[in-house]
Short mmCIF file of C-alpha atoms (C1' of nucleotides) in Angstrom, two decimals:
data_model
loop_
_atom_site.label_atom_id
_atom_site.label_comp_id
_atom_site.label_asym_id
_atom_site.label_seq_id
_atom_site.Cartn_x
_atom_site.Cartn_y
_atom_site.Cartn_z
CA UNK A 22 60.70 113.58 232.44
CA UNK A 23 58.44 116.51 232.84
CA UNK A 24 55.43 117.45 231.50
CA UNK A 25 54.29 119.56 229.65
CA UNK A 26 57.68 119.24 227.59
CA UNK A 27 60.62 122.15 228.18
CA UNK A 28 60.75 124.07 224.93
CA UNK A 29 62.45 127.01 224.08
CA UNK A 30 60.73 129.86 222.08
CA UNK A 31 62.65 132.30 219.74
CA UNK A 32 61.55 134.69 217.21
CA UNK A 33 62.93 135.28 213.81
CA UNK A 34 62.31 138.23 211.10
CA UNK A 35 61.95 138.60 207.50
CA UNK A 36 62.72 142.00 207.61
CA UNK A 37 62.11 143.00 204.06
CA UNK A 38 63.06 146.35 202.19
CA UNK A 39 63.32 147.80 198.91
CA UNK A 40 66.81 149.68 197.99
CA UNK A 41 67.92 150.95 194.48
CA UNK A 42 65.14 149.49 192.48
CA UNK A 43 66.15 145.89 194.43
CA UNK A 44 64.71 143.65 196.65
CA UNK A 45 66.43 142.65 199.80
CA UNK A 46 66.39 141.31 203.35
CA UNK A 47 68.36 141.74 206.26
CA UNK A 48 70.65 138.80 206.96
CA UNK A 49 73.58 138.01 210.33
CA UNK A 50 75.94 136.33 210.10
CA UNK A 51 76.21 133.85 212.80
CA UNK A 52 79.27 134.10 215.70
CA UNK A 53 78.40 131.35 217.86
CA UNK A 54 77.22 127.86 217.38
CA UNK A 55 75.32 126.16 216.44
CA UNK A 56 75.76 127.62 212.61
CA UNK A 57 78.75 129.56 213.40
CA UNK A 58 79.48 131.92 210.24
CA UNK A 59 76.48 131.10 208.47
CA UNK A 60 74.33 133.71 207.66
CA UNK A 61 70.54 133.34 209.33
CA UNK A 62 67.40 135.81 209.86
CA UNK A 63 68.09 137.92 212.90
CA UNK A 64 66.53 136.94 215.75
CA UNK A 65 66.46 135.55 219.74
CA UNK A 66 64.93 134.26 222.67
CA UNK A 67 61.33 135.30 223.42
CA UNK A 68 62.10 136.39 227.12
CA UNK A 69 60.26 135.03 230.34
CA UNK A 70 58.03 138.03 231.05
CA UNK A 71 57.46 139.43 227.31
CA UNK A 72 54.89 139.53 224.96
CA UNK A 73 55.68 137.90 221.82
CA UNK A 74 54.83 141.01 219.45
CA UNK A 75 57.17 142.70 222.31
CA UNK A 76 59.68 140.73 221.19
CA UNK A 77 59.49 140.99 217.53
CA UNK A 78 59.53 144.66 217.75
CA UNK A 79 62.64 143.97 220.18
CA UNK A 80 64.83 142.20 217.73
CA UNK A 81 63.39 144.68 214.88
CA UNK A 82 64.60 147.63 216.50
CA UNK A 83 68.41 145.57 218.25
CA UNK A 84 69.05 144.50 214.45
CA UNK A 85 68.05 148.01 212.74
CA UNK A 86 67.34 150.91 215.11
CA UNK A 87 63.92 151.05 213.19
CA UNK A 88 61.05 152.05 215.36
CA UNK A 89 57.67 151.12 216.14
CA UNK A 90 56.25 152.28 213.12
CA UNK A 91 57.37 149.42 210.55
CA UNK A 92 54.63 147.16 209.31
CA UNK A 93 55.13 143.99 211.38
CA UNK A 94 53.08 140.90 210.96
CA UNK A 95 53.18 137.19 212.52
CA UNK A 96 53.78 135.25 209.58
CA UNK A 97 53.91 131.19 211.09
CA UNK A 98 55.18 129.11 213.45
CA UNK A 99 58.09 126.31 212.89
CA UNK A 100 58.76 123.87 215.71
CA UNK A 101 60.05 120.01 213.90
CA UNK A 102 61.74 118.63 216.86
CA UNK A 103 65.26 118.42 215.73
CA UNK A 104 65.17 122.40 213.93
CA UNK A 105 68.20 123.27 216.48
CA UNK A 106 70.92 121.51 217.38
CA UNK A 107 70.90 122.51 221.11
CA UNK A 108 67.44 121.35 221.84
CA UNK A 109 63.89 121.33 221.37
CA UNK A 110 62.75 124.97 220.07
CA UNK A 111 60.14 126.60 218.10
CA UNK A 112 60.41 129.90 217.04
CA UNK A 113 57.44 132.69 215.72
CA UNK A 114 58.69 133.98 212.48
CA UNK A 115 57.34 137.86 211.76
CA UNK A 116 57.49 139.56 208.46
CA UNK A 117 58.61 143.64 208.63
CA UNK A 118 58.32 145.67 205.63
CA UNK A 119 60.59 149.01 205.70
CA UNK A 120 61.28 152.09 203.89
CA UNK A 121 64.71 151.99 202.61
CA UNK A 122 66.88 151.76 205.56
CA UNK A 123 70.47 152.57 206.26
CA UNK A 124 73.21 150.34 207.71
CA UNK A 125 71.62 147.43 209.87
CA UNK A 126 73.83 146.83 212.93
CA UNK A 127 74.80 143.77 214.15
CA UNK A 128 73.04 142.32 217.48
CA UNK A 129 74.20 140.07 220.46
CA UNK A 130 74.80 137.08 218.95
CA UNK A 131 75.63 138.55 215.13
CA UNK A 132 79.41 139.41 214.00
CA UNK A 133 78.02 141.02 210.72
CA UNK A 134 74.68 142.40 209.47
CA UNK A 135 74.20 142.92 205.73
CA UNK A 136 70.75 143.55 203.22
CA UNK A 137 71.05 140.97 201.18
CA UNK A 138 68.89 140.66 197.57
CA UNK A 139 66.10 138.23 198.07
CA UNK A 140 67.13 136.34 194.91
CA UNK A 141 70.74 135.20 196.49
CA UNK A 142 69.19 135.29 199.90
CA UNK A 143 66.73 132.79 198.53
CA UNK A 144 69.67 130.46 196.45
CA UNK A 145 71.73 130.29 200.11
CA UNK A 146 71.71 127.96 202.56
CA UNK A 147 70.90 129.94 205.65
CA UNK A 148 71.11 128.50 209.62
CA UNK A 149 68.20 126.25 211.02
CA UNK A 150 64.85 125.67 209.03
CA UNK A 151 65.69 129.61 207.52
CA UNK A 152 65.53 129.27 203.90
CA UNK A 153 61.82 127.47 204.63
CA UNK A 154 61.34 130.41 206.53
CA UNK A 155 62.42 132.96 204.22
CA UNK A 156 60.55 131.39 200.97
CA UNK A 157 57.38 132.13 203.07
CA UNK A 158 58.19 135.37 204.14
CA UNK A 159 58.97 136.19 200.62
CA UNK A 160 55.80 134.90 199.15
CA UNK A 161 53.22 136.14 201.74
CA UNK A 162 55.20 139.50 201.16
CA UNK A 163 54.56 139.27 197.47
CA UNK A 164 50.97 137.75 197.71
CA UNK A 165 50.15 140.89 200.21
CA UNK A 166 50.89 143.19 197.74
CA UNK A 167 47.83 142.06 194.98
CA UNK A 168 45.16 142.41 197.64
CA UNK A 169 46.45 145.44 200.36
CA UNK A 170 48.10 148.50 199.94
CA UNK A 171 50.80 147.71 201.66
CA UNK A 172 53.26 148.45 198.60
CA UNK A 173 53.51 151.64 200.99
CA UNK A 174 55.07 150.14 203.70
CA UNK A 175 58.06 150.16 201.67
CA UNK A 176 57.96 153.94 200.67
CA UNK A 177 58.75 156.74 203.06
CA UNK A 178 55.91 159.13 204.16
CA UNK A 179 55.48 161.11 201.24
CA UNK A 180 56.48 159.10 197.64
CA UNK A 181 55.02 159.52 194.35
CA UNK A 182 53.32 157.18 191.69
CA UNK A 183 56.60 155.49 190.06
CA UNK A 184 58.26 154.90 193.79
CA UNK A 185 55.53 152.97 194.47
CA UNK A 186 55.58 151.27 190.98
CA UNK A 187 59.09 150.57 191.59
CA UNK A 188 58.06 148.88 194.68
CA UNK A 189 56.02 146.68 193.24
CA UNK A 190 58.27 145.49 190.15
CA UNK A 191 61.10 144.53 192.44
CA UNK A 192 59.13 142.51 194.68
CA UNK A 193 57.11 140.70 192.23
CA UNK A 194 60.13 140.69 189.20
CA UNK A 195 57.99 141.60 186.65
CA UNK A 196 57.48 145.09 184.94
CA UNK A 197 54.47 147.16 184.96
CA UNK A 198 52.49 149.75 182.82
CA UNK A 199 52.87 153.47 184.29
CA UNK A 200 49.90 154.31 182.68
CA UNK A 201 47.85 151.27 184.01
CA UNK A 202 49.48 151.35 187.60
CA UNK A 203 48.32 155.02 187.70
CA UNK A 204 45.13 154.77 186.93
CA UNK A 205 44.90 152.11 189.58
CA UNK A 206 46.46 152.72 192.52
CA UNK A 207 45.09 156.80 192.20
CA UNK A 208 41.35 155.54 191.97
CA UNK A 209 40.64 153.31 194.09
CA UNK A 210 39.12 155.34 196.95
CA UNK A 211 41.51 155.30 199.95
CA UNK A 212 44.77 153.71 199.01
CA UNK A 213 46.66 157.06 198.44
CA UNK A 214 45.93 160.39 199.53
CA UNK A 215 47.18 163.42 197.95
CA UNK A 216 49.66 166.07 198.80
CA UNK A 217 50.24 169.58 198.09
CA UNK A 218 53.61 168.61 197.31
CA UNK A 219 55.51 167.70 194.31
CA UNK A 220 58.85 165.67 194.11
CA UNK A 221 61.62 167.75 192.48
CA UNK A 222 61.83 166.46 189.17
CA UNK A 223 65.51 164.59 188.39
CA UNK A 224 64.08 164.55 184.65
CA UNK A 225 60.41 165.02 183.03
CA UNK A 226 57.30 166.80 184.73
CA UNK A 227 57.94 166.39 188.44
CA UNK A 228 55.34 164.08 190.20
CA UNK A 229 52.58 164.48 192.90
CA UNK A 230 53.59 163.38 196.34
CA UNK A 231 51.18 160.91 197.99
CA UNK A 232 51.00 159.32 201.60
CA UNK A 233 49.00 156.33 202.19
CA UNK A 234 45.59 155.79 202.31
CA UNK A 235 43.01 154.45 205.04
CA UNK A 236 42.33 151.41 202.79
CA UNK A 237 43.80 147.93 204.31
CA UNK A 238 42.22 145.18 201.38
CA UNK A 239 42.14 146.35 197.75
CA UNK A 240 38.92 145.11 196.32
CA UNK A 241 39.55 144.26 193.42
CA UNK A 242 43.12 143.47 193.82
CA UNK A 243 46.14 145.08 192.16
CA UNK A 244 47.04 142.37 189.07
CA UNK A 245 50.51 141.11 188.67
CA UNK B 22 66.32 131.79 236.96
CA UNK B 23 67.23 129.73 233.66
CA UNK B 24 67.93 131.31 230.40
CA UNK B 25 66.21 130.45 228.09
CA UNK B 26 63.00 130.96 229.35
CA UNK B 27 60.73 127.78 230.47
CA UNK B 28 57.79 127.96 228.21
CA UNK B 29 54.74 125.45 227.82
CA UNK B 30 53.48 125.09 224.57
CA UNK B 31 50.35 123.82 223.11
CA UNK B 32 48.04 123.30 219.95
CA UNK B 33 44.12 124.54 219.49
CA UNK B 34 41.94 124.08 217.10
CA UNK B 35 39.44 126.04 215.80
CA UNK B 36 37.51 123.20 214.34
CA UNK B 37 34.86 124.54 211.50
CA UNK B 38 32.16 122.98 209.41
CA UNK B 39 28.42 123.49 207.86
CA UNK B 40 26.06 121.22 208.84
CA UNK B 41 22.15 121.77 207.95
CA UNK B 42 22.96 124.87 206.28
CA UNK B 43 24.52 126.27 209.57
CA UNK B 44 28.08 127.28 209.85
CA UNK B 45 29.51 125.59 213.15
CA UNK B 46 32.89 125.22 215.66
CA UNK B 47 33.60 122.50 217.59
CA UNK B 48 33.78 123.55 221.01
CA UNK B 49 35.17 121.39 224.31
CA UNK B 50 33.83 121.72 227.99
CA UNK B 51 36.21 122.31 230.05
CA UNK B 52 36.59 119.31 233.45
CA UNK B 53 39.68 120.79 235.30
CA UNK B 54 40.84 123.59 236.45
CA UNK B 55 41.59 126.45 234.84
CA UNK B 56 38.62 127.26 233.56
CA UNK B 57 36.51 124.58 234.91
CA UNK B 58 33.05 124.04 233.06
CA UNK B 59 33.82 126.76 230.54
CA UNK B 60 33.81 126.08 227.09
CA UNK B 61 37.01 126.23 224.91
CA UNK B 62 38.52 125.00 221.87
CA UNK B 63 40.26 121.89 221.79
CA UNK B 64 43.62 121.34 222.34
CA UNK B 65 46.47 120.50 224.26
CA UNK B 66 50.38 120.65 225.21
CA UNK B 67 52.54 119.33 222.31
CA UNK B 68 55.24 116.46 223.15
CA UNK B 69 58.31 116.53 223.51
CA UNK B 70 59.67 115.21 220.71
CA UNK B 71 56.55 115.90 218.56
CA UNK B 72 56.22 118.57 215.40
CA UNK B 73 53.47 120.83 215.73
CA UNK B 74 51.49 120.09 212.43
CA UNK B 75 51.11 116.43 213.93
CA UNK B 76 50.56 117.50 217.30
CA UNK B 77 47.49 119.53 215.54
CA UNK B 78 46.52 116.17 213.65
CA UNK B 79 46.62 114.27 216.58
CA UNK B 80 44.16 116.64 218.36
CA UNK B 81 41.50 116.72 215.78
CA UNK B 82 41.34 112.97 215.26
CA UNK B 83 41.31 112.88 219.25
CA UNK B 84 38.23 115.46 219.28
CA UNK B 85 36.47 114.43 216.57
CA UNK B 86 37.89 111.03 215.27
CA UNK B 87 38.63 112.51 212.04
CA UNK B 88 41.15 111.38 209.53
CA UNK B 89 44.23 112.95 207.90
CA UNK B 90 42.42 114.05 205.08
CA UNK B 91 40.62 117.27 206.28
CA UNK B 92 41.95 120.58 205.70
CA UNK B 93 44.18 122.07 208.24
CA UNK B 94 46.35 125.26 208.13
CA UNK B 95 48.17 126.75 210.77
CA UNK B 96 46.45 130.01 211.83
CA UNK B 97 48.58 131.82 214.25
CA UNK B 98 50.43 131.40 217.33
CA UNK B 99 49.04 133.32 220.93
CA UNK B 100 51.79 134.11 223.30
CA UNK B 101 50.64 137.39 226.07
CA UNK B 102 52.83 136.24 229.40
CA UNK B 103 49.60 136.04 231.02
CA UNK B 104 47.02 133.83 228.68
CA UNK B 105 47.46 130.72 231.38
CA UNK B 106 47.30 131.39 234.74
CA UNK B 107 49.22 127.84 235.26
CA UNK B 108 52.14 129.74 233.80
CA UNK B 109 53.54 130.59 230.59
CA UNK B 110 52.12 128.71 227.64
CA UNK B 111 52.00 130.08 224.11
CA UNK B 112 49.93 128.04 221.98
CA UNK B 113 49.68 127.27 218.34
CA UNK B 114 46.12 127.95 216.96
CA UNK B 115 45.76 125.97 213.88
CA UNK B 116 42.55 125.83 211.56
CA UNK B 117 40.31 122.81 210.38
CA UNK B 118 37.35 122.77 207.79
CA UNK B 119 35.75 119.56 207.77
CA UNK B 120 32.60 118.34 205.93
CA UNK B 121 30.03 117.90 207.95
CA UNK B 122 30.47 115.16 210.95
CA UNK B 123 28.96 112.80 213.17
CA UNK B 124 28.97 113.61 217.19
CA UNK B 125 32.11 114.67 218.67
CA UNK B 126 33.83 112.65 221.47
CA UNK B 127 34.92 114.35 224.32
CA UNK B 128 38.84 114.29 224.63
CA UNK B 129 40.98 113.65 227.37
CA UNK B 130 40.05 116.91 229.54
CA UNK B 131 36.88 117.38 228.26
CA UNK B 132 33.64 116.61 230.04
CA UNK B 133 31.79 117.43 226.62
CA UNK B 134 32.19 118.55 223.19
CA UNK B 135 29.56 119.78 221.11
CA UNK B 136 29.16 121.75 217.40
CA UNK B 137 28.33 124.97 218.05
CA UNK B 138 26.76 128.01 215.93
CA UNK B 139 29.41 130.46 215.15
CA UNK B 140 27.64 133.16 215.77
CA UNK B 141 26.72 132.78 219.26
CA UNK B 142 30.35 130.84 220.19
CA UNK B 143 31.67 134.02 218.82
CA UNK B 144 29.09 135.95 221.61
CA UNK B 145 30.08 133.39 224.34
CA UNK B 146 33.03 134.06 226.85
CA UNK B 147 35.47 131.16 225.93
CA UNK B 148 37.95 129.93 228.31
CA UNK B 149 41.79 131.68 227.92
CA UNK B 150 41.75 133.50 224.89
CA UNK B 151 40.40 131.63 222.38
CA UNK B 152 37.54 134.25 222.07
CA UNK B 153 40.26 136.06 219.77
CA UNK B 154 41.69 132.77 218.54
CA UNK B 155 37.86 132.24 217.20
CA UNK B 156 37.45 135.13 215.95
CA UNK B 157 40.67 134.96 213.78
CA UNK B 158 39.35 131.58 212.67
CA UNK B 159 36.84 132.31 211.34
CA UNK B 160 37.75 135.50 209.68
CA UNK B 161 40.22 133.52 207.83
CA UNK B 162 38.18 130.72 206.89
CA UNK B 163 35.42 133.77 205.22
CA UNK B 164 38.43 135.03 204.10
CA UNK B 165 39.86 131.69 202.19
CA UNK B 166 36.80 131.15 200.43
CA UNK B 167 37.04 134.35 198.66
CA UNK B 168 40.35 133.69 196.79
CA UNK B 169 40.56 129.84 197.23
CA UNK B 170 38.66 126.53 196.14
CA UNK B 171 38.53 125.66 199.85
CA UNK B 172 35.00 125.79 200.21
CA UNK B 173 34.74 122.51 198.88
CA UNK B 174 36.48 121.10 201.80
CA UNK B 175 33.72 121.10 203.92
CA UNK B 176 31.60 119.07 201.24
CA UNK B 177 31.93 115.46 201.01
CA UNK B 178 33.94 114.07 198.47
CA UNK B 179 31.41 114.50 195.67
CA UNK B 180 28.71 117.54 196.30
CA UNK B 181 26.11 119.33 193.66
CA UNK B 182 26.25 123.14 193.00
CA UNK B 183 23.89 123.93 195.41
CA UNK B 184 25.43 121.90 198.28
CA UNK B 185 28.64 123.96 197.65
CA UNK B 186 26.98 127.33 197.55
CA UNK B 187 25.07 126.45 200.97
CA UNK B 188 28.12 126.26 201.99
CA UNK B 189 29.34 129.70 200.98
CA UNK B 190 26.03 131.13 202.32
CA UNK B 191 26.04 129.96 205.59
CA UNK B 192 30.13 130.49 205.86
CA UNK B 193 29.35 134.62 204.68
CA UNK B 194 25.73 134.64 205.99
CA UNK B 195 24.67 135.98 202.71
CA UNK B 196 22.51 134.30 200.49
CA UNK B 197 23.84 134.51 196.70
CA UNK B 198 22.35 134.01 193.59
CA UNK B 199 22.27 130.27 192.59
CA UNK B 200 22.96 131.30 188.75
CA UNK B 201 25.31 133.63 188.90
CA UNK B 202 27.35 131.37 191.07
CA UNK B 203 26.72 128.03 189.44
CA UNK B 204 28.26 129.96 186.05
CA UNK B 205 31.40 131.54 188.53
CA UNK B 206 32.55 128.13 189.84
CA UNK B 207 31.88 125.69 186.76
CA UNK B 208 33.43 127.69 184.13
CA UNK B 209 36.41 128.64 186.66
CA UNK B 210 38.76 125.80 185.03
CA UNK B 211 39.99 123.48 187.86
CA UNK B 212 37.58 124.45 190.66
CA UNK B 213 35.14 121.36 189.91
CA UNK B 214 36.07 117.97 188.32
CA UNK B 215 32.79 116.96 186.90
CA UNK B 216 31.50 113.31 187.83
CA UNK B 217 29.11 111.01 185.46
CA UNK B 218 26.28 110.71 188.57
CA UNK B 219 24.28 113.46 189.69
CA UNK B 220 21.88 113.37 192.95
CA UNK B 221 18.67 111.95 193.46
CA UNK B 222 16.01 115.32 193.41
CA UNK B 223 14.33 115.77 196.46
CA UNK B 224 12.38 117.72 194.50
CA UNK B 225 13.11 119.20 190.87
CA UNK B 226 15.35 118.29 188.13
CA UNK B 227 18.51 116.36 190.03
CA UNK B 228 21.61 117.79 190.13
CA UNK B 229 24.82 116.82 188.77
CA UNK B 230 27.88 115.54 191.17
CA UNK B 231 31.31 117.25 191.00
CA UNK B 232 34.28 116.61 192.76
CA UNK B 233 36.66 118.79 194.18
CA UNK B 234 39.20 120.22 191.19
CA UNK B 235 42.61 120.83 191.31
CA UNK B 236 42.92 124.26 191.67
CA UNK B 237 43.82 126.16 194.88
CA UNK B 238 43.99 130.12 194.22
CA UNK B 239 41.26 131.54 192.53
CA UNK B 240 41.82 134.40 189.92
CA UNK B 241 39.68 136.21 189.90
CA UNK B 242 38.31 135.66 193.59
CA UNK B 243 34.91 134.15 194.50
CA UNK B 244 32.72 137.72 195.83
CA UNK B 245 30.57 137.71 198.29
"C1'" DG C 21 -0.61 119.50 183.69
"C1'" DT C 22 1.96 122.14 188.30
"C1'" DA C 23 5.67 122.85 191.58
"C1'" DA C 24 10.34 122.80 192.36
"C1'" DT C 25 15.05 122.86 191.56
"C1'" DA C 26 18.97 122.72 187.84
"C1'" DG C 27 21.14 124.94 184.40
"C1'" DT C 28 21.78 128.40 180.14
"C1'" DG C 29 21.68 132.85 177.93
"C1'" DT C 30 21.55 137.94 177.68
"C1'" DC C 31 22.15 142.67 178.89
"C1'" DT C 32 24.70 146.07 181.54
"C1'" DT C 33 28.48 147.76 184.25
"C1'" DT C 34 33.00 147.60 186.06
"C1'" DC C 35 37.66 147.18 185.37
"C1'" DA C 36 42.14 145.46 183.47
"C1'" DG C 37 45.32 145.51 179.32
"C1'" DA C 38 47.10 148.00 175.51
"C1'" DC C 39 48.48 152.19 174.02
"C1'" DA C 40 47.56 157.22 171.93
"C1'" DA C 41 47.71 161.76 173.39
"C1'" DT C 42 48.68 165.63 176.38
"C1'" DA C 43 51.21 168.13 180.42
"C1'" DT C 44 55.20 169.90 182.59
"C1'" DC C 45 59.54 170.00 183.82
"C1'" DG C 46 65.26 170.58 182.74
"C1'" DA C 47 68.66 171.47 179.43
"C1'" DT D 21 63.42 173.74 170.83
"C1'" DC D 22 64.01 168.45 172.54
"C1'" DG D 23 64.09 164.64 175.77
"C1'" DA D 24 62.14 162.70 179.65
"C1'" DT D 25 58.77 161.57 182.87
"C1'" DA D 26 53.82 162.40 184.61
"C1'" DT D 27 49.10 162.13 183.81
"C1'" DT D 28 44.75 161.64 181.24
"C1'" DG D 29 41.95 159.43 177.91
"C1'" DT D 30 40.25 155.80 174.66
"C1'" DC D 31 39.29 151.31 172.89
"C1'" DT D 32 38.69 146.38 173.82
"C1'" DG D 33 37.84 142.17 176.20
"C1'" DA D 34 36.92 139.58 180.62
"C1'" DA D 35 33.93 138.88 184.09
"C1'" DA D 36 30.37 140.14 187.77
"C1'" DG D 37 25.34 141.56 188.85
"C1'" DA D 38 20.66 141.25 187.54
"C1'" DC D 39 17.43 138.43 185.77
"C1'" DA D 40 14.56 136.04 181.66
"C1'" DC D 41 14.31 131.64 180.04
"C1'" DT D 42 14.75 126.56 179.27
"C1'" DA D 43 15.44 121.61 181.27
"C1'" DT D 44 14.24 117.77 184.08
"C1'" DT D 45 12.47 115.65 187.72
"C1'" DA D 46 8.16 114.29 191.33
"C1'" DC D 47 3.55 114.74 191.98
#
DNA sequence: GTAATAGTGTCTTTCAGACAATATCGA
DNA sequence: TCGATATTGTCTGAAAGACACTATTAC
């Protein structure tokens, strides 16, 4: 027996996204054991010499081509003894939010990577201690939305006012005031900043293009 | 080489309370090497077949003989290849608030333990990195008491008014006004359970007992 | 009585919720 | 013109900041 203790150290993502009005996360599906065929968060093996925000971005980018410019955040740690079948290992669980992304690609270990909607995600029984994993993700993601901005870290560069809004009722599942939401998110000092541009209207007066603001905490927060 | 990597892991705590108005961390000594006769924050490898939150537990009542009944939260988990110069360790950083205690007894590796300021631990070179583990700490402890009722945790188990907004001042380092917040917390329904006793006056008209409430998010938050 | 702390009430400002009204586009 | 969406404005109620005032104790 050695000591300290052998254990193994992976990282898994929430990688989060909001497509056609809908919520959704990336899921693999599994091609190896343990949990062959099921689907799971992508993920791997922190590796001997690498940082472990080195390897988040890592699996980020081997699971989605995204770059370095997602918002990624640690979001906890998960380590009960018995959590994988081939022995002891904790992994670091991150939480990335992303603009709208295309087709994720499948990594090393994956034979299938789909976005799934958080509601199914969230009603499946995923690999390991995932679904735990996954709740949290899911509510830290919605709780950061009442007191950042980071709504925008789901909207490409330059959005407008009801992109955002639409943002923000898919991930919270509730519906919001245009009118109100406006009002809000336009003044308080720093959480948008304005464009020259203007989104070609699809129908109506065509809207004001914003990027984000400097602002990190909302203060007051947004309301659900 | 083995795949996975061999990686050590281990819990600290950033231990926090307010005692005589004064918002402290209990710090460790350091009696082996590395680090030798620096100060750090308790800790130590988890076991083998051991789950983190009770590897945490197990810690704190070894550092401070306290029970299962204080608050602890995992904070975040440290993991730069080079943080231990015995070799790679990541460690899990996990955060108590405690009412206030008696004396601290050294631990296992510790020559001494002692409650110190936070303001000049957070000016002292600690051993590793738990300067930045510290610093996150307590950020999210100032943090908490904003949009939880976790202030009351580091009260005993029934306080006054005033004891609880000592608390907040020396937590923000902002005095507040003693009105204004007795009206915020007893009329936020849930945050205080009153009690039939109230404390003998020191001086002035004595001051009735409360107990924590059940509440634990705030809406709207406390403001400092 | 006075000094000290506990607790209540009042006025003002800020801001969210509800929703009327106006602006600017395509068809 | 109309239909649709964007944007501004208005009224109301909740709650924070500032602070006068009352309550209850020890002395």
């Amino acid at each position: 027996m050695t000591f300290p203790p052998v254990i193994a150290v992976t990282v898994d993502l929430v990688i989060l996204t909001v497509q056609e009005g809908e919520f959704r996360v990336l899921l693999v599906r599994r091609g190896a054991p343990p949990f062959a065929g099921d689907w799971a968060l992508p993920g791997g093996y922190v590796l001997a010499e690498e940082d472990l925000l080195d390897a988040a971005h890592r699996e980020l980018s081997e699971e989605t081509g995204l770059g370095r410019d997602e918002h990624l955040e640690q979001l906890a740690t998960y380590g009960a003894p018995d959590r994988d079948p081939r022995g002891r290992t904790i992994t670091v669980a991150w939480l990335a939010l992303t603009p709208s992304a295309g087709d994720p690609t499948a990594g090393t270990d994956a034979v299938e990577a789909a976005w799934w909607p958080v509601s199914r995600a969230l009603a499946t029984d995923l690999a390991f201690d995932h679904d735990v994993i996954l709740r949290d993700g899911v509510e830290r993601a919605r709780a950061k939305l009442e007191y950042s901005s980071l709504g925008a870290a789901f909207c490409p560069p330059e959005f407008t006012v009801s992109q955002l809004r639409e943002v923000y009722e898919a991930v919270w599942g509730e519906s919001l005031d245009p009118r109100n939401f406006h009002r809000k998110v336009t003044r308080t000092p720093g959480f948008l900043e304005p464009t020259e541009h203007t989104a070609s209207a699809e129908a109506g007066r065509p809207a004001r293009l914003y990027r984000r603001g400097g602002v990190e905490l909302l203060n007051p927060p947004m309301t659900r």
